[in-house]
Amino acid sequence: MKCFCFALFLVLFIIELQRCDGSTTGGQGLKGRVQRDRRNIRPNIILILTDDQDVELGSMQVMNKTRKIMEQGGASFTNAFVSTPMCCPSRSSMLTGKYVHNHNTYTNNENCSSPSWQAQHEPRSFAVYLNNTGYRTAFFGKYLNEYNGSYIPPGWREWVGLIKNSRFYNYTVCRNGYKEKHGSDYAKDYFTDLITNDSINYFRISKRMYPHRPVMMVISHAAPHGPEDSAPQFSEHFPNASQHITPSYNYAPNMDKHWIMQYTGPMRPINMEFTNFLHRKRLQTLLSVDDSVEKVYEMLVETGELDNTYVIYTADHGYHIGQFGLVKGKSMPYDFDIRVPFFVRGPNIEPGSINPHMILNIDLAPTILDIAGLDTPPDMDGKSILKLLEPEKTENRFRSNRKPKVWRDTILVERGKFLRKKEESSNNNKQQSNNLPKYERVKELCQQAKYQTACEQPGQKWQCIEDTSGKLRIHKCKGSLKVSAKRKRTRSLRSRGYSSKEKECDCGKTDYKPARGERRNQRQLSQTNQRYKPRFVHTRPTRSLSVEFEGQVYDINLEEEAQPAYETRNISKRHYDLEVEEDLEEMLADDNAVGQPSSVKVTHKCYILANDTVHCEREIYQSSRAWRNHKSYIAQEIEALQDKIKNLREVRGHLKRRRPDECDCSKSYFNKEKAPRNKERKKSNHRLHPFKEAVQEVDGKVQNFNESRRKKKERKQKKRLKKGDDCSLPGLTCFTHDNDHWQTAPFWNLGSFCACTSANNNTYWCLRTINDTHNILFCEFATGFLEYFDMNNDPYQLTNAVHTVDREVLNELHLQLMELRSCRGHRQCNPRSRGLETGNKDGGSYDPHRGEQLWNGWEG
């Protein structure tokens, strides 16, 4: 027993000795590995975003470096879409993970970077969540179309955001709160190279100063968005590019599609030449983005962070160039506008893999949060795509009964806002009010307490009376009229113009009109206390000004629009130390010395004279520094006023939507004692039956809405006439192109032309479905038009096949579309995979057995 214990002790001692020797020889390597593992617990995230990059027109074919790094080195999603083909709404969805109907940014102007967006949705972007958990967040490039650079959005530690829309030269960025203007020098001002270099420098510095903290960067390029100015080394590339000529190119007119497609005819020869030229310049700008992706990749390799970094490459939406006769643009529900490139590479992602699942731009925010180890907030509509990127285990790959990954097969595509919402709501109210027969409506109305008493309530106008036959009838109250009028009269005389009715109408003091004797007494009192004043007061503008200088008097005529003439007359000589010419010039340069009463002070150093000429102090014209400072001051004032105007318009829109009940303040109670009786008698004559009050209220709202729309159209028409714009047409979105549009080679020299790309009624909601049996697009337009395309038979959406679809299928599609239009959160907005014939109750998909009324359909 003793021998066994001794042997066991000897074995343990030898093992401990070997462990100590191993720790001394390999301790340094083990320590470094532990530190590196601790540093790499959370990966870095880099999102590379382009503007208006298509997939259907072959833009990725020229980006060989990006395809090698992202496509061959990562996963490609062949069915990646956006929820709306517009810049600002799509980018807002990327930031928040929400559909358009949940973040309310409908167009590039409507709520784009507005105060309501900044208060409600911007504080809930994915950058805020990552910044709160220790990520070093940074943004470089284009943010939102209406971003004005007056603030740094929450969640970003490093901020280099482009002010307003995309540009390559002559732009302004907000760099960490300070506005930085750039010119037209390629070496230091080209936008693609600027944000690439800034992002690489930031990543290197962050890893040098904070090696244990992960980095999340967004590199948002302006390419290939207009004005399509390429780098000089790429200006001669792709002279014969023709990838944009697809089967739908110049396929027009399309009388089976919505209104703008019916209106658009075949392109003219100059339009077709322009599409070739435009496609070439777009591809040239993408070559700089291709170099940018390679530089970022090489930086990750040099810093040793490649294996611990997720890189995502995508675009905000697609583009069309000549498709269906539309010269250029986006905003259509077809695949060339809603399908985008989407590549992901990073840890545990199989290189060269192809993923056919449908993903959306609203999936970006949940995916980035999932990479950082955070849960998806319940208000985000998208889902993380990380589980789609996980490689299958070897033992599960060959199983015949393995379960497929559950994922959506239908997405919502929406564009614009419902312009006729108020009109339709009023029509619906009218229809609903006429559903019941008259006796049923009377019976329902008489159940209210205010109609059950016999005209005893103050201000009661109607009462319900049962006649001899047992039927309920509504009669007008007559006996309580005098009592109510007397009460209103005494109340009005006591309150001096303020009525204490239920609506509490505040008519102000402007309606008060004193009696004739009271006005006479006030006039006599004011005349006794007022001193004598001359009848004529010298208030007219000064016509001339006499200036004495060097013994001469110079008469300056202020009414002449030309150069003032100076007439002299002799007086006693006075001697000064300065020369006559210098002092005279100083007097003319300094408006304070001249003192013109008809000039308008614009800034503290510049005025607008009576002859509509601008004149500034002499310092502005002589000192380049003063000129530059004052010019910068004016630019800041203009931007501040633009921001104020935008905020005022936001408040004005809010006040229009929250208008109080109108009060009749045109008549006053103070003119005569019989005024209350006259007003009460007038109101009694205009009393309406309870059935007609609701209809009149709805008609009044519709009339106000139509009137506001008419006035808006008139203002736009006057603005167009004032500018001399012959291209813009009412209800259409048009553009003019001329020889001065592009500032870099190759140049356009075929002259100017006008083309229209979209319409104001191009508002729609669509279902895009891709599964094993279906590949369809179903759209409902705000005008009531329907479109249906089966991409298995018609991949380029050439023919609208809505008339070949059964009505039951259209009803089912409509109900599914209505559900997605009102969904909130990722649990409602991601229906499970299913066929069109059957449904289930999981994830908000349609169930045909729930007994809801089918949709009657719109006429297509």
PDB file of N, CA, C and O in Angstrom, residues 518-578:
ATOM      1  N   GLU A 518     -70.069 105.905 -26.848  1.00  0.00           N
ATOM      2  CA  GLU A 518     -68.778 105.589 -26.234  1.00  0.00           C
ATOM      3  C   GLU A 518     -67.629 105.984 -27.150  1.00  0.00           C
ATOM      4  O   GLU A 518     -66.595 106.501 -26.692  1.00  0.00           O
ATOM      5  N   ARG A 519     -67.807 105.773 -28.448  1.00  0.00           N
ATOM      6  CA  ARG A 519     -66.751 106.172 -29.375  1.00  0.00           C
ATOM      7  C   ARG A 519     -66.585 107.690 -29.393  1.00  0.00           C
ATOM      8  O   ARG A 519     -65.472 108.202 -29.499  1.00  0.00           O
ATOM      9  N   ARG A 520     -67.701 108.445 -29.272  1.00  0.00           N
ATOM     10  CA  ARG A 520     -67.620 109.901 -29.276  1.00  0.00           C
ATOM     11  C   ARG A 520     -66.879 110.386 -28.031  1.00  0.00           C
ATOM     12  O   ARG A 520     -66.032 111.284 -28.104  1.00  0.00           O
ATOM     13  N   ASN A 521     -67.178 109.794 -26.888  1.00  0.00           N
ATOM     14  CA  ASN A 521     -66.489 110.199 -25.658  1.00  0.00           C
ATOM     15  C   ASN A 521     -64.994 109.899 -25.734  1.00  0.00           C
ATOM     16  O   ASN A 521     -64.162 110.696 -25.290  1.00  0.00           O
ATOM     17  N   GLN A 522     -64.638 108.757 -26.289  1.00  0.00           N
ATOM     18  CA  GLN A 522     -63.222 108.420 -26.413  1.00  0.00           C
ATOM     19  C   GLN A 522     -62.514 109.387 -27.355  1.00  0.00           C
ATOM     20  O   GLN A 522     -61.373 109.782 -27.121  1.00  0.00           O
ATOM     21  N   ARG A 523     -63.202 109.801 -28.437  1.00  0.00           N
ATOM     22  CA  ARG A 523     -62.576 110.719 -29.382  1.00  0.00           C
ATOM     23  C   ARG A 523     -62.367 112.087 -28.753  1.00  0.00           C
ATOM     24  O   ARG A 523     -61.337 112.724 -28.933  1.00  0.00           O
ATOM     25  N   GLN A 524     -63.342 112.568 -27.965  1.00  0.00           N
ATOM     26  CA  GLN A 524     -63.186 113.867 -27.306  1.00  0.00           C
ATOM     27  C   GLN A 524     -62.083 113.817 -26.264  1.00  0.00           C
ATOM     28  O   GLN A 524     -61.301 114.753 -26.112  1.00  0.00           O
ATOM     29  N   LEU A 525     -61.998 112.713 -25.543  1.00  0.00           N
ATOM     30  CA  LEU A 525     -60.955 112.588 -24.537  1.00  0.00           C
ATOM     31  C   LEU A 525     -59.573 112.572 -25.162  1.00  0.00           C
ATOM     32  O   LEU A 525     -58.633 113.194 -24.660  1.00  0.00           O
ATOM     33  N   SER A 526     -59.431 111.862 -26.288  1.00  0.00           N
ATOM     34  CA  SER A 526     -58.122 111.830 -26.946  1.00  0.00           C
ATOM     35  C   SER A 526     -57.758 113.181 -27.540  1.00  0.00           C
ATOM     36  O   SER A 526     -56.591 113.556 -27.587  1.00  0.00           O
ATOM     37  N   GLN A 527     -58.763 113.971 -27.979  1.00  0.00           N
ATOM     38  CA  GLN A 527     -58.456 115.283 -28.548  1.00  0.00           C
ATOM     39  C   GLN A 527     -58.018 116.260 -27.475  1.00  0.00           C
ATOM     40  O   GLN A 527     -57.169 117.117 -27.711  1.00  0.00           O
ATOM     41  N   THR A 528     -58.552 116.144 -26.283  1.00  0.00           N
ATOM     42  CA  THR A 528     -58.155 117.076 -25.219  1.00  0.00           C
ATOM     43  C   THR A 528     -56.745 116.799 -24.717  1.00  0.00           C
ATOM     44  O   THR A 528     -56.030 117.725 -24.327  1.00  0.00           O
ATOM     45  N   ASN A 529     -56.340 115.553 -24.721  1.00  0.00           N
ATOM     46  CA  ASN A 529     -55.013 115.208 -24.222  1.00  0.00           C
ATOM     47  C   ASN A 529     -53.942 115.266 -25.293  1.00  0.00           C
ATOM     48  O   ASN A 529     -52.759 115.145 -24.995  1.00  0.00           O
ATOM     49  N   GLN A 530     -54.319 115.478 -26.541  1.00  0.00           N
ATOM     50  CA  GLN A 530     -53.346 115.430 -27.623  1.00  0.00           C
ATOM     51  C   GLN A 530     -52.890 116.840 -27.967  1.00  0.00           C
ATOM     52  O   GLN A 530     -53.694 117.749 -28.089  1.00  0.00           O
ATOM     53  N   ARG A 531     -51.600 116.999 -28.081  1.00  0.00           N
ATOM     54  CA  ARG A 531     -51.039 118.281 -28.489  1.00  0.00           C
ATOM     55  C   ARG A 531     -51.232 118.494 -29.993  1.00  0.00           C
ATOM     56  O   ARG A 531     -51.497 117.561 -30.747  1.00  0.00           O
ATOM     57  N   TYR A 532     -51.004 119.753 -30.379  1.00  0.00           N
ATOM     58  CA  TYR A 532     -51.175 120.100 -31.791  1.00  0.00           C
ATOM     59  C   TYR A 532     -50.061 119.468 -32.613  1.00  0.00           C
ATOM     60  O   TYR A 532     -48.883 119.518 -32.242  1.00  0.00           O
ATOM     61  N   LYS A 533     -50.456 118.834 -33.687  1.00  0.00           N
ATOM     62  CA  LYS A 533     -49.485 118.266 -34.635  1.00  0.00           C
ATOM     63  C   LYS A 533     -49.783 118.816 -36.016  1.00  0.00           C
ATOM     64  O   LYS A 533     -50.947 118.982 -36.385  1.00  0.00           O
ATOM     65  N   PRO A 534     -48.782 119.136 -36.786  1.00  0.00           N
ATOM     66  CA  PRO A 534     -49.014 119.636 -38.147  1.00  0.00           C
ATOM     67  C   PRO A 534     -49.673 118.564 -39.002  1.00  0.00           C
ATOM     68  O   PRO A 534     -49.503 117.363 -38.766  1.00  0.00           O
ATOM     69  N   ARG A 535     -50.393 119.045 -39.953  1.00  0.00           N
ATOM     70  CA  ARG A 535     -51.119 118.117 -40.819  1.00  0.00           C
ATOM     71  C   ARG A 535     -50.178 117.343 -41.727  1.00  0.00           C
ATOM     72  O   ARG A 535     -50.393 116.166 -41.993  1.00  0.00           O
ATOM     73  N   PHE A 536     -49.169 118.048 -42.247  1.00  0.00           N
ATOM     74  CA  PHE A 536     -48.237 117.407 -43.163  1.00  0.00           C
ATOM     75  C   PHE A 536     -46.930 117.165 -42.419  1.00  0.00           C
ATOM     76  O   PHE A 536     -46.353 118.081 -41.861  1.00  0.00           O
ATOM     77  N   VAL A 537     -46.477 115.934 -42.429  1.00  0.00           N
ATOM     78  CA  VAL A 537     -45.230 115.545 -41.778  1.00  0.00           C
ATOM     79  C   VAL A 537     -44.249 115.112 -42.856  1.00  0.00           C
ATOM     80  O   VAL A 537     -44.632 114.425 -43.810  1.00  0.00           O
ATOM     81  N   HIS A 538     -42.998 115.534 -42.695  1.00  0.00           N
ATOM     82  CA  HIS A 538     -41.983 115.214 -43.709  1.00  0.00           C
ATOM     83  C   HIS A 538     -41.550 113.766 -43.545  1.00  0.00           C
ATOM     84  O   HIS A 538     -40.606 113.454 -42.815  1.00  0.00           O
ATOM     85  N   THR A 539     -42.262 112.897 -44.199  1.00  0.00           N
ATOM     86  CA  THR A 539     -41.931 111.463 -44.118  1.00  0.00           C
ATOM     87  C   THR A 539     -41.509 110.883 -45.455  1.00  0.00           C
ATOM     88  O   THR A 539     -41.228 109.713 -45.551  1.00  0.00           O
ATOM     89  N   ARG A 540     -41.496 111.735 -46.510  1.00  0.00           N
ATOM     90  CA  ARG A 540     -41.137 111.180 -47.816  1.00  0.00           C
ATOM     91  C   ARG A 540     -39.628 110.964 -47.896  1.00  0.00           C
ATOM     92  O   ARG A 540     -38.862 111.603 -47.175  1.00  0.00           O
ATOM     93  N   PRO A 541     -39.152 110.079 -48.756  1.00  0.00           N
ATOM     94  CA  PRO A 541     -37.708 109.844 -48.876  1.00  0.00           C
ATOM     95  C   PRO A 541     -36.974 111.093 -49.357  1.00  0.00           C
ATOM     96  O   PRO A 541     -37.495 111.911 -50.120  1.00  0.00           O
ATOM     97  N   THR A 542     -35.754 111.207 -48.906  1.00  0.00           N
ATOM     98  CA  THR A 542     -34.927 112.349 -49.293  1.00  0.00           C
ATOM     99  C   THR A 542     -34.558 112.239 -50.768  1.00  0.00           C
ATOM    100  O   THR A 542     -34.133 111.176 -51.227  1.00  0.00           O
ATOM    101  N   ARG A 543     -34.769 113.343 -51.488  1.00  0.00           N
ATOM    102  CA  ARG A 543     -34.476 113.322 -52.908  1.00  0.00           C
ATOM    103  C   ARG A 543     -33.025 113.656 -53.219  1.00  0.00           C
ATOM    104  O   ARG A 543     -32.483 113.197 -54.212  1.00  0.00           O
ATOM    105  N   SER A 544     -32.387 114.486 -52.397  1.00  0.00           N
ATOM    106  CA  SER A 544     -31.001 114.875 -52.650  1.00  0.00           C
ATOM    107  C   SER A 544     -30.289 115.045 -51.324  1.00  0.00           C
ATOM    108  O   SER A 544     -30.919 115.179 -50.278  1.00  0.00           O
ATOM    109  N   LEU A 545     -28.970 115.063 -51.397  1.00  0.00           N
ATOM    110  CA  LEU A 545     -28.146 115.172 -50.204  1.00  0.00           C
ATOM    111  C   LEU A 545     -26.946 116.048 -50.536  1.00  0.00           C
ATOM    112  O   LEU A 545     -26.294 115.850 -51.564  1.00  0.00           O
ATOM    113  N   SER A 546     -26.695 117.072 -49.699  1.00  0.00           N
ATOM    114  CA  SER A 546     -25.568 117.988 -49.895  1.00  0.00           C
ATOM    115  C   SER A 546     -24.439 117.589 -48.966  1.00  0.00           C
ATOM    116  O   SER A 546     -24.641 117.445 -47.754  1.00  0.00           O
ATOM    117  N   VAL A 547     -23.259 117.409 -49.537  1.00  0.00           N
ATOM    118  CA  VAL A 547     -22.079 117.017 -48.790  1.00  0.00           C
ATOM    119  C   VAL A 547     -21.018 118.091 -48.979  1.00  0.00           C
ATOM    120  O   VAL A 547     -20.672 118.461 -50.115  1.00  0.00           O
ATOM    121  N   GLU A 548     -20.506 118.601 -47.867  1.00  0.00           N
ATOM    122  CA  GLU A 548     -19.477 119.633 -47.906  1.00  0.00           C
ATOM    123  C   GLU A 548     -18.104 118.979 -47.797  1.00  0.00           C
ATOM    124  O   GLU A 548     -17.855 118.164 -46.906  1.00  0.00           O
ATOM    125  N   PHE A 549     -17.226 119.347 -48.715  1.00  0.00           N
ATOM    126  CA  PHE A 549     -15.872 118.797 -48.670  1.00  0.00           C
ATOM    127  C   PHE A 549     -14.911 119.756 -49.382  1.00  0.00           C
ATOM    128  O   PHE A 549     -15.159 120.167 -50.527  1.00  0.00           O
ATOM    129  N   GLU A 550     -13.809 120.111 -48.664  1.00  0.00           N
ATOM    130  CA  GLU A 550     -12.720 120.928 -49.212  1.00  0.00           C
ATOM    131  C   GLU A 550     -13.252 122.232 -49.814  1.00  0.00           C
ATOM    132  O   GLU A 550     -12.911 122.649 -50.925  1.00  0.00           O
ATOM    133  N   GLY A 551     -14.119 122.874 -49.053  1.00  0.00           N
ATOM    134  CA  GLY A 551     -14.627 124.160 -49.509  1.00  0.00           C
ATOM    135  C   GLY A 551     -15.652 124.062 -50.605  1.00  0.00           C
ATOM    136  O   GLY A 551     -16.128 125.091 -51.092  1.00  0.00           O
ATOM    137  N   GLN A 552     -16.024 122.899 -51.020  1.00  0.00           N
ATOM    138  CA  GLN A 552     -17.027 122.723 -52.068  1.00  0.00           C
ATOM    139  C   GLN A 552     -18.220 121.960 -51.506  1.00  0.00           C
ATOM    140  O   GLN A 552     -18.093 121.144 -50.596  1.00  0.00           O
ATOM    141  N   VAL A 553     -19.397 122.228 -52.050  1.00  0.00           N
ATOM    142  CA  VAL A 553     -20.612 121.537 -51.668  1.00  0.00           C
ATOM    143  C   VAL A 553     -21.046 120.677 -52.846  1.00  0.00           C
ATOM    144  O   VAL A 553     -21.271 121.192 -53.944  1.00  0.00           O
ATOM    145  N   TYR A 554     -21.204 119.380 -52.592  1.00  0.00           N
ATOM    146  CA  TYR A 554     -21.564 118.438 -53.652  1.00  0.00           C
ATOM    147  C   TYR A 554     -23.021 118.023 -53.432  1.00  0.00           C
ATOM    148  O   TYR A 554     -23.385 117.501 -52.367  1.00  0.00           O
ATOM    149  N   ASP A 555     -23.833 118.266 -54.483  1.00  0.00           N
ATOM    150  CA  ASP A 555     -25.243 117.885 -54.437  1.00  0.00           C
ATOM    151  C   ASP A 555     -25.396 116.480 -55.035  1.00  0.00           C
ATOM    152  O   ASP A 555     -25.123 116.280 -56.234  1.00  0.00           O
ATOM    153  N   ILE A 556     -25.831 115.530 -54.203  1.00  0.00           N
ATOM    154  CA  ILE A 556     -25.986 114.139 -54.638  1.00  0.00           C
ATOM    155  C   ILE A 556     -27.471 113.881 -54.852  1.00  0.00           C
ATOM    156  O   ILE A 556     -28.275 113.987 -53.928  1.00  0.00           O
ATOM    157  N   ASN A 557     -27.850 113.561 -56.084  1.00  0.00           N
ATOM    158  CA  ASN A 557     -29.235 113.252 -56.415  1.00  0.00           C
ATOM    159  C   ASN A 557     -29.488 111.768 -56.137  1.00  0.00           C
ATOM    160  O   ASN A 557     -28.925 110.898 -56.796  1.00  0.00           O
ATOM    161  N   LEU A 558     -30.320 111.487 -55.138  1.00  0.00           N
ATOM    162  CA  LEU A 558     -30.557 110.106 -54.734  1.00  0.00           C
ATOM    163  C   LEU A 558     -31.606 109.406 -55.573  1.00  0.00           C
ATOM    164  O   LEU A 558     -31.819 108.204 -55.424  1.00  0.00           O
ATOM    165  N   GLU A 559     -32.296 110.105 -56.441  1.00  0.00           N
ATOM    166  CA  GLU A 559     -33.358 109.480 -57.229  1.00  0.00           C
ATOM    167  C   GLU A 559     -32.855 108.910 -58.536  1.00  0.00           C
ATOM    168  O   GLU A 559     -33.540 108.157 -59.202  1.00  0.00           O
ATOM    169  N   GLU A 560     -31.660 109.313 -58.964  1.00  0.00           N
ATOM    170  CA  GLU A 560     -31.145 108.816 -60.227  1.00  0.00           C
ATOM    171  C   GLU A 560     -30.643 107.397 -60.060  1.00  0.00           C
ATOM    172  O   GLU A 560     -29.983 107.064 -59.091  1.00  0.00           O
ATOM    173  N   GLU A 561     -30.924 106.529 -61.039  1.00  0.00           N
ATOM    174  CA  GLU A 561     -30.476 105.144 -60.995  1.00  0.00           C
ATOM    175  C   GLU A 561     -29.090 104.987 -61.579  1.00  0.00           C
ATOM    176  O   GLU A 561     -28.411 104.013 -61.312  1.00  0.00           O
ATOM    177  N   ALA A 562     -28.669 105.975 -62.356  1.00  0.00           N
ATOM    178  CA  ALA A 562     -27.333 105.894 -62.941  1.00  0.00           C
ATOM    179  C   ALA A 562     -26.321 106.409 -61.938  1.00  0.00           C
ATOM    180  O   ALA A 562     -26.612 106.647 -60.781  1.00  0.00           O
ATOM    181  N   GLN A 563     -25.071 106.605 -62.411  1.00  0.00           N
ATOM    182  CA  GLN A 563     -24.019 107.113 -61.541  1.00  0.00           C
ATOM    183  C   GLN A 563     -24.366 108.531 -61.103  1.00  0.00           C
ATOM    184  O   GLN A 563     -24.691 109.381 -61.925  1.00  0.00           O
ATOM    185  N   PRO A 564     -24.326 108.839 -59.803  1.00  0.00           N
ATOM    186  CA  PRO A 564     -24.723 110.181 -59.354  1.00  0.00           C
ATOM    187  C   PRO A 564     -23.789 111.265 -59.906  1.00  0.00           C
ATOM    188  O   PRO A 564     -22.576 111.086 -60.008  1.00  0.00           O
ATOM    189  N   ALA A 565     -24.411 112.346 -60.267  1.00  0.00           N
ATOM    190  CA  ALA A 565     -23.644 113.510 -60.738  1.00  0.00           C
ATOM    191  C   ALA A 565     -23.475 114.490 -59.594  1.00  0.00           C
ATOM    192  O   ALA A 565     -24.337 114.625 -58.740  1.00  0.00           O
ATOM    193  N   TYR A 566     -22.365 115.153 -59.548  1.00  0.00           N
ATOM    194  CA  TYR A 566     -22.026 116.052 -58.453  1.00  0.00           C
ATOM    195  C   TYR A 566     -21.838 117.463 -59.016  1.00  0.00           C
ATOM    196  O   TYR A 566     -21.006 117.700 -59.888  1.00  0.00           O
ATOM    197  N   GLU A 567     -22.668 118.414 -58.527  1.00  0.00           N
ATOM    198  CA  GLU A 567     -22.576 119.808 -58.918  1.00  0.00           C
ATOM    199  C   GLU A 567     -21.985 120.601 -57.766  1.00  0.00           C
ATOM    200  O   GLU A 567     -22.318 120.377 -56.615  1.00  0.00           O
ATOM    201  N   THR A 568     -21.106 121.519 -58.059  1.00  0.00           N
ATOM    202  CA  THR A 568     -20.383 122.265 -57.024  1.00  0.00           C
ATOM    203  C   THR A 568     -20.810 123.715 -57.016  1.00  0.00           C
ATOM    204  O   THR A 568     -21.254 124.272 -58.007  1.00  0.00           O
ATOM    205  N   ARG A 569     -20.718 124.309 -55.806  1.00  0.00           N
ATOM    206  CA  ARG A 569     -20.875 125.747 -55.691  1.00  0.00           C
ATOM    207  C   ARG A 569     -19.849 126.246 -54.685  1.00  0.00           C
ATOM    208  O   ARG A 569     -19.500 125.537 -53.726  1.00  0.00           O
ATOM    209  N   ASN A 570     -19.333 127.436 -54.888  1.00  0.00           N
ATOM    210  CA  ASN A 570     -18.229 127.970 -54.099  1.00  0.00           C
ATOM    211  C   ASN A 570     -18.686 128.436 -52.728  1.00  0.00           C
ATOM    212  O   ASN A 570     -19.675 129.115 -52.589  1.00  0.00           O
ATOM    213  N   ILE A 571     -17.946 128.044 -51.707  1.00  0.00           N
ATOM    214  CA  ILE A 571     -18.104 128.569 -50.361  1.00  0.00           C
ATOM    215  C   ILE A 571     -16.707 128.811 -49.838  1.00  0.00           C
ATOM    216  O   ILE A 571     -15.714 128.593 -50.539  1.00  0.00           O
ATOM    217  N   SER A 572     -16.603 129.241 -48.610  1.00  0.00           N
ATOM    218  CA  SER A 572     -15.285 129.528 -48.041  1.00  0.00           C
ATOM    219  C   SER A 572     -14.479 128.256 -47.928  1.00  0.00           C
ATOM    220  O   SER A 572     -14.988 127.208 -47.526  1.00  0.00           O
ATOM    221  N   LYS A 573     -13.193 128.313 -48.308  1.00  0.00           N
ATOM    222  CA  LYS A 573     -12.310 127.153 -48.336  1.00  0.00           C
ATOM    223  C   LYS A 573     -12.062 126.627 -46.935  1.00  0.00           C
ATOM    224  O   LYS A 573     -11.866 127.392 -46.007  1.00  0.00           O
ATOM    225  N   ARG A 574     -12.092 125.285 -46.790  1.00  0.00           N
ATOM    226  CA  ARG A 574     -11.699 124.622 -45.569  1.00  0.00           C
ATOM    227  C   ARG A 574     -10.619 123.604 -45.920  1.00  0.00           C
ATOM    228  O   ARG A 574     -10.709 122.923 -46.927  1.00  0.00           O
ATOM    229  N   HIS A 575      -9.578 123.557 -45.112  1.00  0.00           N
ATOM    230  CA  HIS A 575      -8.417 122.717 -45.409  1.00  0.00           C
ATOM    231  C   HIS A 575      -8.475 121.452 -44.569  1.00  0.00           C
ATOM    232  O   HIS A 575      -8.757 121.486 -43.377  1.00  0.00           O
ATOM    233  N   TYR A 576      -8.172 120.314 -45.225  1.00  0.00           N
ATOM    234  CA  TYR A 576      -8.097 119.008 -44.568  1.00  0.00           C
ATOM    235  C   TYR A 576      -6.742 118.404 -44.873  1.00  0.00           C
ATOM    236  O   TYR A 576      -6.038 118.822 -45.790  1.00  0.00           O
ATOM    237  N   ASP A 577      -6.370 117.385 -44.101  1.00  0.00           N
ATOM    238  CA  ASP A 577      -5.065 116.765 -44.259  1.00  0.00           C
ATOM    239  C   ASP A 577      -5.043 115.743 -45.394  1.00  0.00           C
ATOM    240  O   ASP A 577      -3.996 115.483 -45.964  1.00  0.00           O
ATOM    241  N   LEU A 578      -6.190 115.155 -45.724  1.00  0.00           N
ATOM    242  CA  LEU A 578      -6.211 114.107 -46.747  1.00  0.00           C
ATOM    243  C   LEU A 578      -6.565 114.697 -48.094  1.00  0.00           C
ATOM    244  O   LEU A 578      -7.071 115.811 -48.201  1.00  0.00           O
TER     245      LEU A 578
END
